[in-house]
Coordinates of C-alpha atoms in Angstrom, one line a residue:
M1 CA 121.8 -154.9 8.4
L2 CA 121.4 -158.5 9.7
R3 CA 123.4 -159.3 12.9
V4 CA 124.0 -163.0 13.5
A5 CA 125.7 -164.7 16.5
V6 CA 127.4 -168.0 15.8
V7 CA 128.0 -169.9 19.1
G8 CA 131.2 -172.0 18.7
S9 CA 134.3 -171.3 16.7
G10 CA 135.1 -174.9 15.5
P11 CA 134.8 -175.9 11.9
S12 CA 130.9 -175.9 11.9
G13 CA 130.8 -172.4 13.4
V14 CA 133.5 -171.0 11.1
Y15 CA 131.9 -172.6 8.0
T16 CA 128.6 -171.1 9.1
A17 CA 130.1 -167.7 9.3
Q18 CA 131.8 -168.2 5.9
S19 CA 128.5 -169.1 4.2
L20 CA 126.7 -166.2 5.8
V21 CA 129.2 -163.6 4.5
Q22 CA 129.5 -165.3 1.1
L23 CA 125.7 -165.5 0.5
E24 CA 124.6 -162.3 2.1
P25 CA 126.5 -159.0 1.6
G26 CA 124.4 -157.3 4.3
V27 CA 125.3 -159.5 7.3
L28 CA 127.6 -158.9 10.3
V29 CA 128.7 -162.1 12.1
D30 CA 130.0 -162.4 15.7
V31 CA 131.6 -165.8 16.3
L32 CA 131.3 -166.5 20.1
D33 CA 133.3 -169.1 22.0
R34 CA 133.7 -169.7 25.7
L35 CA 137.5 -170.3 25.2
P36 CA 139.8 -167.5 24.3
C37 CA 141.2 -169.5 21.4
P38 CA 139.3 -170.3 18.1
Y39 CA 139.1 -173.4 15.9
G40 CA 137.5 -175.8 18.4
L41 CA 138.4 -179.5 17.7
V42 CA 140.9 -178.5 15.0
R43 CA 143.0 -177.0 17.9
Y44 CA 142.0 -179.2 20.7
G45 CA 141.0 -182.5 19.0
V46 CA 143.3 -183.1 16.1
A47 CA 146.4 -185.0 17.2
P48 CA 149.6 -182.8 17.4
D49 CA 151.5 -185.0 15.0
H50 CA 148.8 -184.5 12.3
E51 CA 150.2 -181.2 11.1
K52 CA 148.5 -181.4 7.7
I53 CA 145.1 -181.5 9.2
K54 CA 146.0 -178.9 11.8
S55 CA 147.0 -176.6 9.0
L56 CA 143.3 -176.3 8.3
Q57 CA 143.5 -173.5 10.9
N58 CA 144.9 -171.3 8.2
N59 CA 141.7 -171.7 6.2
L60 CA 139.5 -171.0 9.2
R61 CA 141.7 -168.0 10.1
T62 CA 140.9 -166.4 6.8
V63 CA 137.2 -166.5 7.6
L64 CA 137.6 -165.1 11.1
E65 CA 139.7 -162.2 9.7
H66 CA 136.9 -161.2 7.3
D67 CA 135.9 -157.6 7.7
R68 CA 132.3 -158.6 8.5
V69 CA 133.2 -161.4 10.9
R70 CA 134.3 -160.8 14.5
F71 CA 135.7 -163.3 16.9
L72 CA 134.6 -162.9 20.5
G73 CA 136.3 -165.4 22.8
G74 CA 135.9 -166.0 26.5
V75 CA 132.1 -165.6 26.2
L76 CA 130.1 -168.2 28.1
V77 CA 126.7 -169.0 26.8
G78 CA 124.4 -170.9 29.2
P79 CA 124.3 -171.0 33.0
G80 CA 126.5 -168.4 34.5
G81 CA 126.8 -166.6 31.2
L82 CA 124.6 -165.3 28.4
S83 CA 121.2 -166.9 28.2
A84 CA 119.5 -167.9 24.9
T85 CA 116.9 -165.2 25.6
R86 CA 119.6 -162.5 26.0
L87 CA 121.4 -163.6 22.8
R88 CA 118.1 -163.2 20.9
E89 CA 117.8 -159.7 22.3
L90 CA 121.3 -158.8 21.1
Y91 CA 121.2 -160.5 17.7
D92 CA 118.7 -160.9 14.9
A93 CA 119.6 -164.6 14.7
V94 CA 121.6 -167.1 16.6
V95 CA 123.3 -170.3 15.2
Y96 CA 124.4 -172.8 17.8
C97 CA 127.5 -174.8 16.7
V98 CA 128.5 -176.3 20.0
G99 CA 129.4 -179.9 19.0
A100 CA 129.0 -182.9 21.2
A101 CA 130.6 -182.2 24.6
T102 CA 130.5 -185.5 26.4
D103 CA 131.7 -189.1 25.9
R104 CA 129.5 -192.1 25.6
R105 CA 130.1 -194.6 28.5
L106 CA 130.7 -198.3 28.4
G107 CA 128.3 -199.0 31.3
I108 CA 130.3 -201.8 32.7
P109 CA 131.7 -202.6 36.2
G110 CA 135.0 -201.0 37.0
E111 CA 134.6 -198.2 34.4
D112 CA 135.5 -195.6 37.0
L113 CA 138.5 -197.2 38.5
P114 CA 141.7 -195.1 38.7
G115 CA 143.6 -195.6 35.4
S116 CA 140.4 -195.7 33.3
W117 CA 139.8 -192.6 31.3
S118 CA 137.8 -191.4 28.4
A119 CA 139.9 -190.9 25.3
T120 CA 138.7 -187.3 25.2
E121 CA 140.4 -186.7 28.6
F122 CA 143.6 -188.0 27.2
V123 CA 143.3 -185.9 24.1
S124 CA 142.5 -182.8 26.1
W125 CA 145.7 -183.4 28.2
Y126 CA 148.1 -183.7 25.3
S127 CA 146.3 -180.9 23.4
A128 CA 146.6 -178.5 26.3
H129 CA 142.8 -177.9 26.6
P130 CA 142.5 -175.3 29.4
D131 CA 139.7 -177.3 31.1
S132 CA 142.0 -180.4 31.4
T133 CA 142.9 -181.1 35.0
A134 CA 143.8 -184.8 34.5
D135 CA 147.3 -186.0 34.7
G136 CA 149.3 -189.1 35.4
F137 CA 147.9 -191.1 32.5
V138 CA 151.0 -193.1 31.8
L139 CA 152.6 -193.0 35.2
G140 CA 153.4 -196.6 36.2
A141 CA 151.7 -198.1 33.2
R142 CA 153.3 -201.0 31.3
A143 CA 150.3 -201.9 29.1
A144 CA 147.4 -199.9 27.8
V145 CA 144.0 -200.9 26.3
V146 CA 142.2 -198.6 24.0
I147 CA 138.6 -199.6 23.6
G148 CA 137.2 -198.6 20.2
V149 CA 138.4 -198.8 16.6
G150 CA 137.7 -195.3 15.2
N151 CA 140.1 -192.6 14.2
V152 CA 140.3 -191.2 17.8
A153 CA 141.3 -194.6 19.0
V154 CA 144.0 -194.8 16.4
D155 CA 145.2 -191.3 17.4
V156 CA 145.6 -192.1 21.1
T157 CA 147.2 -195.4 20.3
R158 CA 149.7 -193.7 18.0
I159 CA 150.5 -191.0 20.6
L160 CA 151.2 -193.7 23.2
A161 CA 153.6 -195.4 20.9
R162 CA 155.4 -192.4 19.4
G163 CA 158.9 -191.5 20.5
A164 CA 159.6 -188.2 22.3
A165 CA 161.9 -187.0 19.5
E166 CA 159.0 -187.0 17.1
L167 CA 156.6 -185.4 19.5
S168 CA 159.0 -182.7 20.5
R169 CA 158.6 -181.2 17.0
T170 CA 154.8 -180.7 17.6
D171 CA 152.9 -178.1 19.6
M172 CA 152.2 -180.6 22.4
P173 CA 152.4 -178.9 25.9
Q174 CA 155.7 -179.5 27.6
A175 CA 154.2 -181.4 30.6
A176 CA 152.6 -183.9 28.4
L177 CA 155.7 -184.3 26.3
T178 CA 157.8 -184.9 29.4
A179 CA 155.4 -187.5 30.7
L180 CA 155.2 -189.4 27.4
A181 CA 159.0 -189.3 27.1
A182 CA 159.3 -191.0 30.5
S183 CA 156.4 -193.5 29.7
G184 CA 157.0 -197.2 30.3
V185 CA 154.2 -198.3 28.2
T186 CA 155.4 -201.1 25.9
D187 CA 152.2 -202.7 24.7
V188 CA 149.0 -201.0 23.4
H189 CA 146.0 -203.1 22.6
M190 CA 143.3 -201.4 20.4
V191 CA 140.2 -203.5 20.7
G192 CA 136.9 -203.5 18.8
R193 CA 133.7 -205.5 19.6
R194 CA 133.0 -206.1 15.9
G195 CA 135.0 -207.3 13.0
P196 CA 137.9 -205.8 10.9
S197 CA 135.6 -204.9 8.0
Q198 CA 133.3 -202.9 10.4
A199 CA 136.1 -200.8 12.0
R200 CA 135.5 -197.0 11.7
F201 CA 139.1 -195.8 11.3
T202 CA 140.3 -194.6 7.9
T203 CA 143.0 -196.5 6.0
K204 CA 145.4 -193.6 6.1
E205 CA 145.2 -193.5 9.9
L206 CA 145.6 -197.2 10.1
R207 CA 148.7 -197.3 7.9
E208 CA 150.3 -194.6 10.0
L209 CA 150.6 -197.2 12.8
G210 CA 152.8 -199.3 10.6
G211 CA 155.1 -196.4 10.0
L212 CA 156.0 -195.7 13.6
P213 CA 159.7 -196.3 14.3
D214 CA 160.7 -199.0 16.8
T215 CA 157.1 -200.3 17.0
E216 CA 155.6 -203.6 15.8
V217 CA 152.0 -203.8 14.8
T218 CA 150.3 -207.2 15.2
V219 CA 147.0 -208.6 13.9
D220 CA 145.6 -212.0 14.8
P221 CA 144.9 -213.8 11.4
G222 CA 142.3 -215.9 13.3
E223 CA 140.3 -212.7 14.1
L224 CA 140.4 -211.7 10.4
A225 CA 139.1 -215.1 9.5
L226 CA 136.1 -214.8 11.8
D227 CA 134.8 -211.8 9.8
P228 CA 132.6 -212.8 6.8
G229 CA 133.4 -209.5 5.2
C230 CA 137.1 -210.5 5.0
L231 CA 136.3 -213.5 2.9
D232 CA 135.3 -211.7 -0.3
L233 CA 137.1 -208.3 -0.5
A234 CA 135.6 -207.5 -3.9
A235 CA 132.2 -207.3 -2.2
L236 CA 133.3 -204.7 0.4
P237 CA 133.0 -201.0 -0.2
G238 CA 136.3 -199.4 -1.0
A239 CA 137.1 -197.9 2.4
Q240 CA 136.5 -201.2 4.2
R241 CA 138.3 -203.2 1.6
R242 CA 141.4 -201.0 2.0
N243 CA 141.3 -201.4 5.8
V244 CA 141.1 -205.2 5.5
E245 CA 144.0 -205.2 3.0
A246 CA 146.1 -203.1 5.4
L247 CA 145.2 -205.4 8.3
R248 CA 146.1 -208.5 6.3
T249 CA 149.5 -206.9 5.5
F250 CA 150.1 -206.4 9.3
A251 CA 149.0 -210.0 10.0
A252 CA 151.5 -211.4 7.5
L253 CA 154.5 -209.6 8.9
P254 CA 157.1 -211.7 10.7
P255 CA 157.6 -211.0 14.4
R256 CA 160.2 -208.3 15.3
D257 CA 162.1 -207.5 18.4
T258 CA 161.0 -203.9 19.1
P259 CA 160.6 -201.7 22.2
R260 CA 156.9 -201.2 21.6
R261 CA 154.1 -203.3 20.2
I262 CA 150.6 -202.3 19.0
H263 CA 148.1 -205.2 19.1
L264 CA 144.9 -204.7 16.9
R265 CA 142.2 -206.9 18.2
F266 CA 138.6 -207.6 17.1
F267 CA 135.5 -209.5 18.2
L268 CA 136.1 -208.7 21.8
R269 CA 133.4 -206.9 23.9
P270 CA 134.5 -205.3 27.3
V271 CA 132.4 -206.6 30.2
E272 CA 134.4 -205.5 33.2
L273 CA 137.5 -203.5 34.3
L274 CA 139.3 -205.5 36.9
A275 CA 141.1 -203.9 39.8
D276 CA 144.6 -204.4 41.0
A277 CA 145.7 -202.6 44.2
G278 CA 142.8 -200.2 43.9
R279 CA 143.3 -199.2 40.3
V280 CA 142.7 -200.9 36.9
G281 CA 144.9 -203.9 36.3
A282 CA 143.2 -205.7 33.4
V283 CA 140.1 -205.6 31.1
R284 CA 137.9 -208.6 30.9
F285 CA 136.4 -209.2 27.4
E286 CA 133.8 -211.6 26.0
R287 CA 134.5 -213.1 22.6
T288 CA 131.8 -212.1 20.1
A289 CA 130.8 -213.6 16.8
P290 CA 128.9 -212.1 13.8
D291 CA 125.2 -212.4 14.0
G292 CA 124.6 -212.4 10.3
Q293 CA 122.9 -209.0 10.4
G294 CA 125.9 -206.7 10.8
G295 CA 126.0 -207.0 14.6
V296 CA 127.6 -209.4 17.0
V297 CA 126.5 -211.8 19.8
G298 CA 128.4 -213.0 22.8
T299 CA 129.9 -216.5 22.8
G300 CA 130.3 -217.0 26.5
Q301 CA 134.1 -217.2 26.1
F302 CA 136.2 -214.7 28.0
E303 CA 139.7 -213.2 27.8
E304 CA 141.6 -210.9 30.1
I305 CA 144.1 -208.3 28.8
E306 CA 146.5 -206.7 31.3
A307 CA 146.3 -202.9 31.4
Q308 CA 147.3 -200.3 33.9
L309 CA 145.8 -197.6 31.5
V310 CA 142.5 -197.9 29.8
L311 CA 141.3 -195.3 27.3
R312 CA 137.6 -195.5 26.3
S313 CA 136.9 -194.3 22.8
V314 CA 133.3 -195.3 22.0
G315 CA 131.8 -192.1 20.7
Y316 CA 130.6 -188.6 21.7
R317 CA 127.2 -187.3 22.8
G318 CA 125.7 -183.8 22.7
V319 CA 124.5 -182.2 26.0
P320 CA 121.4 -180.0 26.6
L321 CA 121.7 -176.3 25.9
D322 CA 120.2 -174.0 28.4
G323 CA 117.0 -172.5 27.0
L324 CA 116.8 -174.8 23.9
P325 CA 114.8 -178.0 23.3
F326 CA 116.8 -181.3 23.4
D327 CA 116.4 -184.7 21.9
A328 CA 117.9 -186.9 24.7
E329 CA 117.7 -190.1 22.7
H330 CA 120.0 -188.7 19.9
G331 CA 121.9 -186.0 21.9
T332 CA 120.9 -183.3 19.4
V333 CA 118.7 -180.2 19.2
P334 CA 115.5 -180.9 17.2
H335 CA 115.5 -179.0 13.9
L336 CA 114.2 -178.8 10.4
A337 CA 116.9 -178.0 7.9
G338 CA 118.8 -176.2 10.7
R339 CA 115.8 -174.3 12.1
V340 CA 115.3 -175.1 15.8
L341 CA 112.0 -176.9 16.5
R342 CA 110.0 -176.2 19.6
E343 CA 107.1 -178.5 20.1
G344 CA 107.2 -179.4 16.5
R345 CA 107.3 -175.8 15.2
T346 CA 110.2 -173.9 13.8
V347 CA 111.5 -170.9 15.7
P348 CA 112.6 -168.0 13.5
G349 CA 115.9 -166.7 14.7
E350 CA 117.2 -169.9 16.3
Y351 CA 119.3 -172.4 14.3
V352 CA 121.8 -175.2 14.7
A353 CA 124.7 -176.6 12.7
G354 CA 127.4 -179.3 13.2
W355 CA 127.3 -182.2 15.7
I356 CA 124.6 -180.6 17.9
K357 CA 122.4 -180.6 14.7
R358 CA 123.2 -184.0 13.2
G359 CA 125.1 -186.0 15.9
P360 CA 128.8 -186.8 16.0
T361 CA 129.1 -188.1 12.5
G362 CA 131.3 -187.3 9.5
V363 CA 134.7 -185.7 9.0
I364 CA 135.7 -182.0 9.3
G365 CA 134.6 -181.4 5.7
T366 CA 131.1 -182.7 6.4
N367 CA 130.5 -179.5 8.3
R368 CA 130.7 -177.3 5.2
P369 CA 127.5 -178.5 3.4
D370 CA 125.8 -178.9 6.8
A371 CA 126.5 -175.3 7.6
K372 CA 125.3 -174.1 4.2
E373 CA 122.0 -175.9 4.7
T374 CA 121.4 -174.0 8.0
V375 CA 122.5 -170.7 6.5
T376 CA 120.2 -171.2 3.5
S377 CA 117.3 -171.6 6.0
L378 CA 118.4 -168.5 8.0
L379 CA 118.7 -166.3 5.0
A380 CA 115.3 -167.4 3.8
D381 CA 113.9 -166.1 7.1
A382 CA 116.0 -162.9 7.0
S383 CA 113.2 -160.5 6.0
A384 CA 111.3 -161.4 9.2
L385 CA 114.4 -161.2 11.4
V386 CA 115.9 -157.8 10.7
R387 CA 114.6 -155.2 13.0
Q388 CA 113.5 -151.8 11.7
E389 CA 115.7 -150.0 14.3
A390 CA 119.3 -151.0 14.3
P391 CA 120.1 -152.5 17.7
E392 CA 123.1 -151.5 19.8
D393 CA 126.4 -153.1 18.9
P394 CA 126.4 -156.4 20.9
L395 CA 130.0 -155.9 21.9
T396 CA 129.1 -152.6 23.6
A397 CA 126.2 -154.2 25.4
L398 CA 128.4 -157.2 26.5
R399 CA 131.0 -154.8 28.0
A400 CA 128.3 -152.8 29.8
E401 CA 127.2 -156.1 31.4
G402 CA 130.7 -156.8 32.7
I403 CA 131.7 -159.3 29.9
E404 CA 135.0 -158.5 28.3
P405 CA 135.4 -160.7 25.3
V406 CA 138.8 -161.8 23.9
E407 CA 138.9 -160.2 20.5
W408 CA 141.2 -161.1 17.6
A409 CA 144.1 -159.1 19.0
G410 CA 143.9 -161.1 22.2
W411 CA 144.1 -164.4 20.2
E412 CA 147.1 -163.1 18.3
A413 CA 148.8 -162.3 21.6
I414 CA 148.2 -166.0 22.6
E415 CA 149.8 -167.1 19.4
R416 CA 152.9 -164.9 20.0
A417 CA 153.2 -166.2 23.5
E418 CA 153.1 -169.8 22.3
A419 CA 155.8 -169.1 19.7
E420 CA 158.0 -167.5 22.4
L421 CA 157.4 -170.5 24.7
G422 CA 158.5 -172.9 21.9
A423 CA 161.6 -170.9 21.2
S424 CA 162.5 -170.8 24.9
L425 CA 162.2 -174.5 25.2
G426 CA 164.2 -175.1 22.0
R427 CA 161.3 -177.0 20.5
G428 CA 161.6 -175.4 17.0
G429 CA 158.0 -174.3 16.8
V430 CA 155.0 -173.2 18.8
V431 CA 154.2 -174.9 22.1
K432 CA 150.7 -174.6 23.5
L433 CA 150.1 -172.6 26.6
P434 CA 149.0 -175.2 29.2
D435 CA 146.1 -173.7 31.2
W436 CA 143.7 -170.8 31.7
D437 CA 146.1 -168.8 33.8
A438 CA 148.7 -168.8 31.0
L439 CA 146.1 -167.9 28.3
R440 CA 144.7 -165.1 30.4
A441 CA 148.2 -163.7 31.1
A442 CA 149.0 -163.7 27.3
V443 CA 145.7 -161.8 26.6
R444 CA 146.5 -159.3 29.3
G445 CA 149.9 -158.8 27.7
A446 CA 148.1 -157.6 24.5
H447 CA 146.7 -154.6 26.4
T448 CA 149.9 -153.5 28.2

């Protein structure tokens, strides 16, 4: 019997478990996560108003309820928890699916002023991530600048502009809902350093901005004209062409008198966050121009946009894993078809999948073939991995070492508590528990 530990219960980890049990009838899989809740970024990264994407949890749930898959939450891997060496003692193979845990930085003056946050911090707050301690994002803010033009940038822009009545139907934690309902933000500027044809958001996400009630979306026709890719739409790939078409539609709309406005801006590179009374008060941008090779160059012309709130959404980066090699340039673990490489040689029994393997690229579905490639490598090594004497059940060993994992029944208790919270607040659905204490209390309730 092959015992495999999958570290991380987001899409890449669950798809890894799914491939293992589908391709190998003699495998037992433990999916470990340091949080007591499964699903990773599907739970804590997908915007609460994207209910269709969040429903993917139902598919992931089916895998985690498989009779040869076991969810073990609340298990820390790394410093202060299980080491890579100890995991290899407990399991025949370990697959690390830990994502990319930090944000890329702008590297400009004023980036750390109060009022300047990473988009991930904002997402963690409105998604009730238990590690989130930040608060006061919108307090006193009239205008916000979102730096970046990917789907996360669109998400945070949309959440800032959404009305409380719409958000109350989601699983957003009550504190975030209350704060956003009282928000005085009237203008949100989403800004990219390159042109409209190079934006990374999807057309579906972009068009959603135009469907927000009581909100006007503006695009400067002059910035569209600066982009050579906008001149001949037929020459653009389909996704970029649809984006430009949607942006042209926004640009052609007549002005409206609305309570909120979203300004989509392009060819502006942030160079400094400017202080006002000790916190961010504006962002200084340099106008850029196409360099003819897909990039941009500075023009020496500058513009300032008022903002009491700045959200930086310029990408993610993996962090080193204790006991594993790390490629600092790419923020990934070196690998060959998912097999971890140490000094250029593969290490039987150690594997990676997801963003820590390939970097923060692709959509949720990209993790499925990525996981299958890693599992194919693992199963090809299986004959050399299975031990002649069956080792002790890892769960028994963990408990003996003072680690009490949150099993599936504990997660179900959290789900019940969130449903009860939503009902008590009259929200009509589940409302996420806001912090570690509430999650732990719900788990304890499963054992009483």
